[in-house]
Amino acid sequence: MEAFTTHTGRAVPLRRSNVDTDQIIPAHWLKKVTRDGFEDGLFEAWRKDPEFVLNRPERQGATVLVAGPDFGTGSSREHAVWALQNYGFKAVVSSRFADIFRGNSLKNGLLTVVLEQRTVDALWELTEADPTAEITVDLHDRQVRAQGVTADFELDENARWRLLNGLDDISITLRNEADIAAYEARRPAHKPSTAQV
Amino acid sequence: MGRTLAEKVWDDHVVRRAEGEPDLLFIDLHLLHEVTSPQAFDGLRQAGRTVRRLDLTIATEDHNTPTLDIDKPIADPVSRAQLETLRKNCAEFGVRLHPLGDVEQGVVHVVGPQLGLTQPGTTVVCGDSHTSTHGAFGALAFGIGTSQVEHVLATQTLPMARPKTMAITVDGELPDGVTAKDLILAIIAKIGTGGGQGYVIEYRGPAIEKLSMEARMTICNMSIEAGARAGMIAPDETTFAYLKDRAHAPRGEDWDAAVAYWRTLRTDDDAVFDAEVYIDAASLSPFVTWGTNPGQGLPLSAAVPDPASYEDASERLAAEKALEYMGLSAGQPLREIRVDTVFVGSCTNGRIEDLRSAAAVLQGRKVADGVRMLVVPGSVRVALQAVEEGLDKVFTAAGAEWRHAGCSMCLGMNPDQLAPGERSASTSNRNFEGRQGKGGRTHLVSPQVAAATAVTGRLASPADLTDTPATAGV
């Protein structure tokens, strides 16, 4: 996983709530068997509208998505995270994320930042009025900064440490292989097995 | 202090607990399908890792599989390649797979329970958000992303932060004609699509205890639509009776030991939930969605809401956008909404009981002119059972299409899709924009409402049918 420390970039204000993962990346894109090449599928249906915010010339190259509440609801597809990253987004800001999407994002180094809705509103107003306005997402200090906005955000220390160092979860877990083996040795005999009967 | 059901199952699976770290949880059952696994197998291959516990892993094909002409090569080359990738990966790593054409093939969340693999007090994961279905057995079951699929394949564990617990207590009794689907749609409308975010929900109370396993699975299945990764129901005699003698259920002394353990899986009287919600079952009636998220639902007797009536600005905007997408206007009675497609199936409502209830409504009746009705069993076993009971003949006599098992039109990864502007009454779980096909419009309904809607061509419940069904035998 790519490490995340601090990122500064222009924003895409997305004034929508309940942006589900079917909107982020429609199901027909899920037939691909790679982790890349999803950028053209990002918000595919909405991008058919030339006025959709992502299509606006002043939003090209923006790297911070500022979205409404309940972002990433629905399907567990990690492809939604890959699509946002393939397109160039480094961070997503919302007042509430769906659990599975949030977990997926943090495992891939896409920083999902939870801020109060009034701070999200302030970021929308700022970046709509001035598309060149930049937002800094600082994981080191757990703070979002933009003109007129300074807001601390929470992220548990363990997730922060993994992100700051770009650590691979599997190798961390395998350091505890002895614990796993010990647990396996004491599992009851009645637990199910998929071995053919 | 006592513990909740979720806390008991959680505690029984902690491999390692350390200050400042998520708990490392052991996973009892890992289900795989073709869509969310290829990148995980690639990761294993690149790191030179193997599957740690092949005996706790099983795969099936469901999302891409066609429901017609299953004996012919799959027409869409990309779908075919994805299925072939799963077959190649399962062969290479030694994972048990039930491919298209196999008698145990079907939607992953139908297959696990019917094999008896889904058991009380187990942890179940799958790269699929509707893994919450398995919580109906008192399992802690949740959807995971592909990185976590790889993690479970390699280690049979997952680092997880302990969730909060929410009790949804359903008092009273569901009135006649009101189903588990109506209940869960009403719950989602009440607490919202983010209401369960961060929680494991436990459904409890007299109305829940009376439900069959199929109905319990429908409820737990849609926990994710309320934002909760997992939903659970305490195991009881109904659960044990369902499991007894299934292929992978414990036998002999193991069965006795298992049941003794399963009986301990109840929330203690003095346990405290982080949140509690109460629902009066008797107040419910058939429920349908009008919008583009599963929380936008109302009783069938209601009218399309006026966006101006929402105080919250974001809800108002969401309602405006939903009405625009759905082609509906405020004040329009829901019963007047015409559909051109009816879909019965999915991991929400593709089990035998769902097919029986849809068939009971269709018996002696015809699907309305201009309406296409697809009936897609959740698994090959469900299909065989339905055929044995003659349900397939009821469907085809009514003019519905009887198809092969799979996810089908729930998400339209196979050829079963809505065309732009088409409108469905669907027993599936998501009414998102374009979910069932680009530009398609979805109303989520129960199997009974789906069948009655097919007969009238407008959203309807069986109680709305005033005709006398023909009494021809099948």
XYZ file of C-alpha atoms in Angstrom:
671
model
C 0.000 0.000 0.000
C 1.115 3.522 -0.792
C 1.894 5.561 2.334
C -0.169 8.653 3.096
C 1.274 11.532 5.077
C 0.022 14.901 3.863
C -1.690 15.863 0.653
C -2.644 19.237 -0.784
C -4.812 19.565 -3.855
C -7.813 21.161 -5.493
C -11.261 19.777 -4.766
C -14.352 18.402 -6.449
C -17.448 19.448 -4.464
C -20.051 16.689 -4.866
C -23.317 17.875 -3.354
C -25.008 14.509 -3.106
C -25.859 12.241 -0.199
C -25.988 8.441 -0.351
C -23.454 8.161 -3.151
C -23.555 4.368 -3.441
C -20.783 2.209 -4.852
C -22.952 1.388 -7.894
C -22.669 5.093 -8.817
C -18.950 5.220 -8.053
C -18.295 2.215 -10.315
C -21.186 0.451 -12.107
C -21.392 -3.343 -11.937
C -20.376 -4.021 -15.529
C -16.896 -2.654 -14.714
C -16.530 -5.320 -12.024
C -15.846 -7.975 -14.617
C -12.258 -6.779 -14.862
C -9.779 -8.938 -12.949
C -7.136 -6.243 -12.300
C -6.807 -3.396 -9.781
C -6.261 -0.736 -12.430
C -7.995 0.710 -15.464
C -11.167 1.758 -13.609
C -10.774 5.548 -14.078
C -13.180 5.765 -17.018
C -15.848 3.918 -15.041
C -15.785 6.383 -12.130
C -19.268 7.970 -11.832
C -19.854 6.701 -15.368
C -23.591 7.447 -15.555
C -23.330 10.942 -14.073
C -20.389 11.828 -16.323
C -22.688 11.465 -19.352
C -23.996 14.896 -18.278
C -21.466 17.505 -19.512
C -22.425 19.766 -16.607
C -21.594 17.118 -13.986
C -18.996 18.626 -11.675
C -16.287 16.112 -12.592
C -16.568 17.169 -16.238
C -16.032 20.877 -15.593
C -12.683 22.113 -16.989
C -11.819 23.879 -13.734
C -12.057 20.553 -11.858
C -9.520 18.718 -13.977
C -6.580 17.533 -11.913
C -8.458 17.894 -8.623
C -7.471 15.288 -6.043
C -9.778 15.784 -3.042
C -13.430 14.738 -3.292
C -15.789 16.543 -0.895
C -19.056 14.569 -0.765
C -22.380 14.498 1.071
C -23.266 12.152 3.921
C -23.364 8.338 3.614
C -20.719 8.118 0.937
C -19.874 4.611 -0.327
C -23.046 2.794 0.712
C -24.087 -0.498 -0.841
C -21.884 -3.129 -2.391
C -18.541 -4.150 -0.851
C -16.755 -3.698 -4.189
C -13.203 -2.483 -3.527
C -13.280 -1.467 -7.192
C -14.949 1.753 -5.964
C -11.761 2.679 -4.112
C -9.573 1.660 -7.049
C -11.709 3.754 -9.433
C -11.326 6.869 -7.258
C -7.566 6.275 -6.994
C -7.141 5.410 -10.677
C -8.876 8.698 -11.515
C -6.431 10.574 -9.307
C -8.219 11.148 -5.998
C -6.032 10.970 -2.897
C -8.638 11.759 -0.247
C -12.420 11.839 0.211
C -14.164 14.061 2.761
C -17.701 13.355 4.038
C -19.676 13.599 7.262
C -20.324 9.837 7.184
C -18.955 6.877 5.232
C -20.346 3.380 4.852
C -18.290 0.936 6.936
C -17.107 -1.435 4.212
C -16.106 1.368 1.843
C -14.204 3.084 4.652
C -12.320 -0.097 5.501
C -11.470 -0.685 1.860
C -10.221 2.882 1.383
C -7.863 2.747 4.341
C -6.416 -0.571 3.137
C -5.493 1.065 -0.175
C -4.118 4.375 1.032
C -7.125 6.448 -0.053
C -7.675 8.640 3.000
C -11.331 8.978 3.978
C -11.805 11.906 6.314
C -14.907 12.341 8.477
C -15.768 15.976 9.214
C -18.896 17.568 10.620
C -21.451 18.485 7.973
C -21.012 22.217 8.693
C -17.298 21.880 7.858
C -18.197 19.970 4.692
C -20.613 22.814 3.877
C -17.807 25.340 4.378
C -15.513 23.355 2.061
C -18.277 23.176 -0.557
C -18.842 26.929 -0.396
C -15.114 27.672 -0.573
C -14.346 25.361 -3.497
C -17.482 26.225 -5.451
C -16.701 29.948 -5.168
C -13.029 29.401 -5.982
C -12.177 26.254 -7.950
C -8.468 26.953 -7.509
C -8.793 26.797 -3.712
C -6.662 24.042 -2.268
C -7.412 21.694 0.600
C -4.678 20.148 2.715
C -5.348 16.789 4.328
C -2.686 16.252 6.956
C -2.683 12.753 8.397
C 0.320 13.472 10.558
C -1.556 16.151 12.513
C -5.008 14.678 11.746
C -6.160 18.010 10.403
C -7.851 19.426 7.297
C -6.864 22.943 6.310
C -8.188 25.292 3.650
C -8.760 29.023 3.428
C -10.937 29.873 6.439
C -11.198 26.228 7.503
C -9.123 24.358 10.063
C -10.704 21.162 11.282
C -9.266 18.249 13.244
C -10.423 14.779 12.308
C -10.333 11.455 14.098
C -8.699 8.293 12.893
C -7.687 5.515 15.231
C -3.989 5.358 15.964
C -3.515 1.894 14.500
C -5.053 2.783 11.127
C -3.059 6.032 11.092
C 0.195 4.191 11.775
C -0.470 1.694 8.972
C -1.290 4.497 6.530
C 1.637 6.716 7.455
C 3.972 3.780 6.896
C 2.143 2.165 3.980
C 2.160 -1.168 5.815
C 0.782 -4.391 4.393
C -1.805 -5.899 6.764
C -1.024 -9.499 5.888
C 2.628 -9.312 6.905
C 1.640 -7.613 10.175
C -0.864 -10.398 10.914
C 1.592 -13.143 10.013
C 3.909 -11.882 12.766
C 1.280 -13.428 15.044
C 1.222 -16.788 13.310
C 1.803 -18.607 16.616
C -1.386 -17.051 18.041
C -3.357 -18.185 15.006
C -1.996 -21.732 15.260
C -2.803 -21.825 18.982
C -6.374 -20.679 18.300
C -6.775 -23.302 15.577
C -5.580 -26.008 17.953
C -8.321 -25.206 20.469
C -11.275 -24.835 18.045
C -14.134 -27.211 18.902
C -14.591 -30.302 16.710
C -18.190 -29.406 15.825
C -17.197 -26.329 13.798
C -18.101 -26.591 10.095
C -15.670 -27.723 7.415
C -16.041 -27.295 3.651
C -14.272 -30.598 2.997
C -16.518 -32.697 0.715
C -18.714 -35.121 2.654
C -22.261 -7.301 33.163
C -23.937 -9.570 30.643
C -23.023 -9.710 26.989
C -25.007 -9.420 23.798
C -25.169 -12.217 21.229
C -22.763 -10.320 18.958
C -20.283 -9.806 21.804
C -20.348 -13.505 22.704
C -19.600 -14.606 19.153
C -16.947 -11.913 18.815
C -15.201 -12.899 22.057
C -15.160 -16.559 21.019
C -13.158 -15.669 17.903
C -10.467 -13.387 19.265
C -7.082 -14.817 18.309
C -5.159 -11.886 19.704
C -6.106 -8.789 21.640
C -3.623 -5.999 22.355
C -3.984 -2.454 23.610
C -4.263 0.081 20.795
C -4.784 -2.550 18.102
C -7.877 -3.963 16.447
C -8.780 -7.481 17.630
C -7.517 -10.269 15.402
C -10.582 -12.428 14.682
C -10.593 -16.025 13.485
C -12.842 -16.674 10.482
C -14.783 -19.957 10.486
C -16.120 -19.813 6.945
C -14.896 -17.925 3.887
C -17.203 -17.834 0.865
C -15.854 -16.784 -2.531
C -17.390 -15.755 -5.835
C -15.933 -14.653 -9.145
C -16.281 -10.867 -8.846
C -14.316 -9.913 -5.745
C -11.705 -12.692 -5.649
C -9.438 -12.461 -8.742
C -7.284 -9.584 -7.449
C -7.004 -11.365 -4.082
C -5.658 -14.558 -5.665
C -3.268 -12.405 -7.701
C -1.992 -10.878 -4.477
C -1.350 -14.326 -2.999
C 0.480 -15.383 -6.117
C 2.686 -12.283 -6.159
C 3.635 -12.785 -2.501
C 4.145 -16.534 -2.913
C 1.425 -17.286 -0.345
C -1.062 -20.158 -0.164
C -4.614 -20.520 1.154
C -4.177 -21.252 4.859
C -7.420 -23.188 5.441
C -8.849 -24.816 2.339
C -11.235 -26.705 4.651
C -12.888 -23.408 5.642
C -13.115 -21.995 2.124
C -15.661 -22.590 -0.642
C -16.444 -20.872 -3.940
C -19.422 -20.634 -6.254
C -20.268 -18.751 -9.434
C -23.253 -16.427 -9.281
C -22.906 -12.777 -10.365
C -21.977 -13.292 -14.040
C -23.775 -16.533 -14.724
C -26.473 -16.476 -17.402
C -29.949 -17.734 -16.542
C -30.677 -19.005 -20.065
C -28.754 -21.435 -22.280
C -26.398 -22.408 -19.485
C -25.163 -25.377 -21.509
C -23.743 -23.046 -24.181
C -20.546 -20.971 -23.897
C -21.166 -17.651 -22.126
C -21.742 -15.024 -24.796
C -20.120 -12.058 -23.017
C -16.343 -12.634 -23.306
C -15.585 -10.487 -20.242
C -18.038 -12.411 -18.035
C -16.670 -15.662 -19.390
C -13.100 -14.590 -18.637
C -14.032 -13.717 -15.060
C -15.622 -17.123 -14.479
C -12.660 -18.849 -16.092
C -10.334 -16.875 -13.824
C -12.189 -18.191 -10.760
C -11.967 -21.759 -12.081
C -8.251 -21.375 -12.755
C -7.606 -19.839 -9.319
C -9.612 -22.501 -7.485
C -7.792 -25.274 -9.362
C -4.380 -23.725 -8.733
C -4.929 -23.092 -5.015
C -7.106 -26.159 -4.337
C -10.343 -24.365 -3.385
C -13.642 -26.284 -3.579
C -15.739 -24.700 -6.336
C -19.336 -25.185 -7.466
C -19.351 -23.867 -11.026
C -22.237 -23.169 -13.358
C -23.966 -26.464 -14.136
C -23.113 -28.044 -10.759
C -26.027 -29.099 -8.537
C -24.657 -27.038 -5.611
C -24.212 -23.865 -7.689
C -26.176 -20.759 -6.807
C -26.052 -17.380 -5.132
C -23.311 -17.638 -2.517
C -25.654 -16.585 0.319
C -28.188 -19.242 -0.598
C -25.563 -21.968 -1.026
C -23.828 -21.566 2.381
C -26.978 -22.052 4.470
C -28.452 -24.850 2.351
C -25.224 -26.883 2.650
C -25.412 -26.469 6.423
C -22.089 -24.597 6.436
C -23.604 -21.479 7.978
C -23.947 -22.319 11.668
C -24.724 -20.441 14.878
C -21.788 -18.868 16.658
C -19.502 -18.904 13.622
C -17.788 -16.030 11.855
C -18.609 -15.895 8.146
C -17.096 -13.544 5.580
C -17.338 -13.059 1.827
C -16.311 -10.340 -0.578
C -19.941 -9.349 -0.808
C -21.930 -6.935 1.325
C -24.940 -9.265 1.584
C -22.909 -11.700 3.675
C -25.019 -10.230 6.493
C -27.622 -12.811 5.359
C -25.876 -15.557 7.350
C -26.505 -13.676 10.604
C -29.978 -15.231 10.530
C -28.350 -18.310 12.122
C -26.734 -16.363 14.953
C -23.458 -16.182 13.019
C -21.388 -13.007 12.939
C -21.310 -12.532 9.189
C -20.146 -9.521 7.244
C -19.047 -8.382 3.820
C -15.416 -7.543 3.146
C -13.390 -5.943 0.370
C -10.915 -7.705 -1.875
C -7.875 -6.756 0.249
C -9.568 -8.478 3.171
C -10.439 -11.489 0.989
C -6.717 -11.852 0.345
C -6.039 -11.396 4.057
C -8.459 -14.168 5.014
C -7.154 -16.502 2.311
C -3.606 -16.034 3.619
C -4.244 -15.984 7.384
C -7.844 -17.172 8.095
C -8.122 -14.081 10.300
C -9.072 -10.420 10.052
C -8.016 -7.471 12.189
C -11.293 -5.790 13.124
C -12.319 -2.917 15.380
C -15.042 -4.018 17.781
C -18.413 -2.765 16.505
C -21.150 -1.171 18.582
C -24.353 -3.139 19.151
C -27.904 -2.158 18.260
C -31.083 -4.009 19.234
C -34.076 -3.791 16.925
C -36.958 -5.267 18.860
C -40.043 -6.148 16.854
C -43.008 -6.523 19.181
C -46.392 -8.003 18.360
C -47.211 -10.069 15.322
C -46.952 -9.320 11.602
C -50.460 -8.975 10.154
C -51.586 -11.387 7.429
C -50.040 -10.483 4.095
C -47.110 -8.647 5.697
C -43.745 -10.337 5.220
C -40.162 -10.174 6.410
C -39.369 -8.031 3.361
C -41.987 -5.456 4.319
C -40.595 -5.434 7.850
C -36.976 -4.856 6.823
C -37.950 -2.165 4.291
C -39.901 -0.415 7.052
C -36.923 -0.693 9.415
C -34.560 0.841 6.831
C -37.021 3.678 6.162
C -37.179 4.318 9.905
C -33.465 4.325 10.795
C -32.102 5.427 7.406
C -29.357 4.069 5.157
C -26.728 5.245 7.649
C -28.674 4.380 10.806
C -26.791 1.157 11.427
C -23.363 2.478 10.469
C -20.772 1.194 12.958
C -23.195 -1.295 14.537
C -24.017 -4.975 14.491
C -27.801 -5.189 14.639
C -29.567 -7.877 16.641
C -33.181 -8.404 15.547
C -35.257 -9.725 18.429
C -38.717 -9.831 19.901
C -41.803 -11.998 19.407
C -42.340 -11.127 15.736
C -38.765 -12.159 14.885
C -38.947 -15.402 16.879
C -41.962 -16.503 14.829
C -40.147 -16.121 11.506
C -38.896 -19.057 9.418
C -35.183 -19.299 8.581
C -35.892 -18.027 5.052
C -37.649 -14.946 6.435
C -34.853 -14.361 8.962
C -32.341 -14.473 6.114
C -34.352 -11.832 4.229
C -34.181 -9.563 7.292
C -30.471 -10.022 8.024
C -29.635 -9.776 4.310
C -30.722 -6.140 4.148
C -28.953 -5.032 7.351
C -26.306 -3.550 5.074
C -28.994 -1.385 3.439
C -29.459 0.198 6.874
C -25.697 0.764 7.058
C -24.934 -2.163 9.392
C -22.253 -4.569 8.243
C -23.886 -7.405 10.146
C -27.322 -8.339 11.438
C -27.990 -11.276 13.749
C -30.858 -13.307 15.160
C -30.354 -15.582 18.164
C -30.480 -19.271 17.206
C -33.445 -21.288 18.494
C -35.378 -24.492 17.739
C -36.280 -23.122 14.272
C -32.557 -22.739 13.521
C -31.639 -26.188 14.846
C -34.459 -27.861 12.884
C -33.296 -26.147 9.678
C -29.710 -27.334 10.180
C -30.327 -30.903 11.329
C -29.076 -33.452 8.772
C -27.839 -30.894 6.257
C -24.691 -32.033 4.419
C -22.234 -30.069 6.578
C -24.173 -29.916 9.834
C -22.491 -31.637 12.768
C -23.490 -35.283 13.405
C -23.741 -37.591 16.425
C -21.824 -36.335 19.451
C -20.696 -33.262 17.529
C -24.349 -32.321 16.957
C -25.101 -32.577 20.677
C -22.021 -30.539 21.562
C -22.888 -27.954 18.925
C -26.501 -27.565 20.065
C -25.366 -27.232 23.679
C -23.077 -24.379 22.597
C -25.672 -22.828 20.307
C -28.155 -22.627 23.204
C -25.751 -20.296 25.032
C -25.871 -17.826 22.138
C -28.508 -15.472 23.506
C -28.115 -11.928 24.710
C -27.934 -11.971 28.501
C -30.815 -10.306 30.341
C -28.501 -7.715 31.860
C -26.568 -6.969 28.655
C -26.682 -3.381 27.409
C -26.942 -2.404 23.741
C -25.380 0.823 22.499
C -28.627 1.687 20.727
C -32.183 0.347 20.804
C -34.994 0.637 18.282
C -38.558 -0.594 18.728
C -40.992 -1.545 15.986
C -44.614 -2.550 16.417
C -45.196 -5.374 13.926
C -48.963 -4.927 14.047
C -48.638 -1.408 12.606
C -47.017 -2.637 9.384
C -48.453 -3.209 5.921
C -46.918 -4.083 2.534
C -44.010 -1.716 1.962
C -42.370 -0.550 -1.277
C -39.621 1.881 -2.244
C -40.282 4.948 -4.404
C -36.744 6.398 -4.612
C -33.157 5.524 -5.392
C -31.928 4.349 -2.027
C -33.474 1.591 0.102
C -34.415 4.046 2.851
C -36.787 5.835 0.484
C -39.761 3.567 1.118
C -43.373 3.868 2.220
C -46.437 1.697 2.755
C -47.982 0.674 -0.560
C -51.113 2.625 0.432
C -49.143 5.917 0.510
C -48.346 8.415 -2.222
C -45.010 9.582 -3.636
C -43.735 12.154 -1.122
C -43.271 15.839 -1.841
C -39.551 16.731 -1.579
C -40.585 20.093 -0.103
C -41.920 18.212 2.925
C -38.370 17.256 4.038
C -36.839 19.603 6.601
C -33.300 18.313 6.098
C -31.728 19.993 3.040
C -29.730 16.963 1.996
C -32.789 14.670 2.243
C -34.840 17.182 0.255
C -32.232 17.304 -2.499
C -31.958 13.502 -2.488
C -35.753 13.201 -2.850
C -35.809 15.718 -5.710
C -33.084 13.849 -7.571
C -34.779 10.515 -6.862
C -38.155 11.646 -8.269
C -36.430 13.021 -11.347
C -34.554 9.773 -11.929
C -37.579 7.600 -11.166
C -39.905 9.639 -13.395
C -42.429 10.126 -10.588
C -44.287 13.157 -9.316
C -45.124 14.135 -5.762
C -48.586 13.035 -4.644
C -48.895 10.188 -7.135
C -50.426 7.159 -5.337
C -47.883 4.319 -5.237
C -50.605 1.886 -6.355
C -50.881 3.777 -9.647
C -47.253 3.243 -10.632
C -47.057 1.019 -13.706
C -44.178 -1.413 -14.185
C -42.980 -3.305 -17.237
C -40.765 -5.819 -15.460
C -41.126 -7.988 -12.361
C -38.106 -9.767 -10.893
C -38.429 -12.509 -8.280
C -35.082 -13.778 -7.011
C -31.748 -12.702 -5.404
C -30.052 -13.447 -2.078
C -32.837 -11.438 -0.448
C -35.844 -13.330 -1.813
C -34.672 -16.225 -3.991
C -35.283 -19.089 -1.571
C -37.972 -21.771 -1.765
C -40.380 -20.028 0.586
C -40.185 -16.870 -1.546
C -40.977 -18.818 -4.705
C -43.859 -20.581 -2.956
C -45.417 -17.318 -1.858
C -45.092 -15.733 -5.309
C -46.537 -18.869 -6.922
C -49.464 -18.921 -4.497
C -50.480 -15.472 -5.742
C -49.957 -16.368 -9.412
C -51.805 -19.697 -9.237
C -54.670 -19.525 -11.730
C -53.772 -15.982 -12.799
C -51.928 -14.372 -15.692
C -49.110 -11.865 -15.867
C -50.553 -8.632 -17.299
C -50.044 -7.821 -20.979
C -46.862 -5.865 -21.564
C -45.264 -7.076 -18.334
C -42.221 -9.321 -18.354
C -41.770 -11.438 -15.224
C -38.522 -13.244 -14.456
C -38.369 -15.889 -11.742
C -34.779 -16.748 -10.861
C -34.235 -19.322 -8.107
C -31.417 -18.554 -5.690
C -29.691 -21.886 -6.290
C -29.941 -25.080 -8.319
C -31.223 -26.866 -5.189
C -33.978 -24.281 -4.800
C -34.860 -24.725 -8.485
C -35.040 -28.526 -8.118
C -37.257 -28.213 -5.053
C -39.537 -25.767 -6.874
C -39.847 -28.133 -9.819
C -40.662 -30.998 -7.473
C -43.475 -28.885 -6.023
C -44.701 -27.850 -9.475
C -44.006 -24.159 -8.859
C -42.201 -23.782 -12.185
C -45.423 -24.806 -13.936
C -47.422 -22.216 -12.002
C -44.996 -19.524 -13.133
C -44.863 -20.551 -16.768
C -48.655 -21.068 -16.946
C -49.042 -17.491 -15.712
C -46.716 -16.284 -18.454
C -43.615 -15.713 -16.318
C -40.145 -16.816 -17.382
C -38.642 -19.623 -15.281
C -34.854 -19.225 -15.332
C -31.671 -20.859 -14.049
C -30.103 -19.900 -10.708
C -27.907 -16.843 -10.123
C -27.813 -13.192 -9.064
C -29.363 -12.203 -12.382
C -31.294 -8.936 -12.509
C -30.484 -7.973 -8.931
C -27.441 -6.217 -10.342
C -27.469 -7.010 -14.048
C -23.920 -8.307 -14.448
C -25.347 -10.992 -16.711
C -27.703 -10.340 -19.662
C -30.771 -9.939 -17.369
C -31.078 -6.152 -17.277
C -33.577 -3.339 -17.491
C -33.400 -1.146 -20.587
C -33.137 2.639 -20.057
C -36.431 3.989 -18.682
C -37.837 0.546 -17.870
C -39.399 0.138 -14.445
C -39.322 -2.958 -12.271
C -40.933 -4.296 -9.152
C -38.053 -6.318 -7.757
C -37.629 -8.613 -4.763
C -33.923 -7.732 -4.638
C -32.176 -5.381 -2.230
C -31.033 -2.220 -4.006
C -32.916 0.441 -5.923
C -29.822 2.510 -6.741
C -29.741 4.411 -10.031
C -28.852 1.988 -12.820
C -28.541 -0.975 -10.457
C -30.611 -3.315 -12.655
C -29.394 -1.849 -15.936
C -28.391 1.589 -17.165
C -31.321 4.009 -16.806
C -33.520 1.330 -15.210
C -35.906 2.207 -12.365
C -36.384 -0.146 -9.435
C -39.087 -0.498 -6.791
C -38.117 -2.920 -4.022
C -40.974 -5.206 -2.981
C -41.781 -8.544 -1.327
C -42.369 -11.695 -3.426
C -46.131 -11.406 -2.792
C -46.235 -7.790 -3.922
C -44.072 -8.701 -6.918
C -46.533 -11.400 -7.995
C -49.613 -9.226 -7.469
C -47.905 -6.411 -9.372
C -47.208 -8.777 -12.252
C -50.944 -9.551 -12.438
C -52.181 -5.944 -12.400
C -49.227 -4.252 -14.081
C -49.250 -1.664 -11.295
C -47.721 -1.836 -7.804
C -50.200 -3.993 -5.896
C -50.495 -6.398 -2.988
C -52.400 -9.711 -3.132
C -55.217 -8.017 -1.173
C -55.717 -5.676 -4.136
C -56.528 -8.571 -6.480
C -60.298 -8.669 -6.840
C -60.448 -11.291 -9.580
C -61.213 -14.942 -8.920
C -58.228 -17.076 -9.860
C -58.908 -19.907 -12.298
C -58.940 -23.232 -10.509
C -57.130 -25.244 -13.145
C -54.792 -27.831 -11.663
C -51.150 -27.977 -12.600
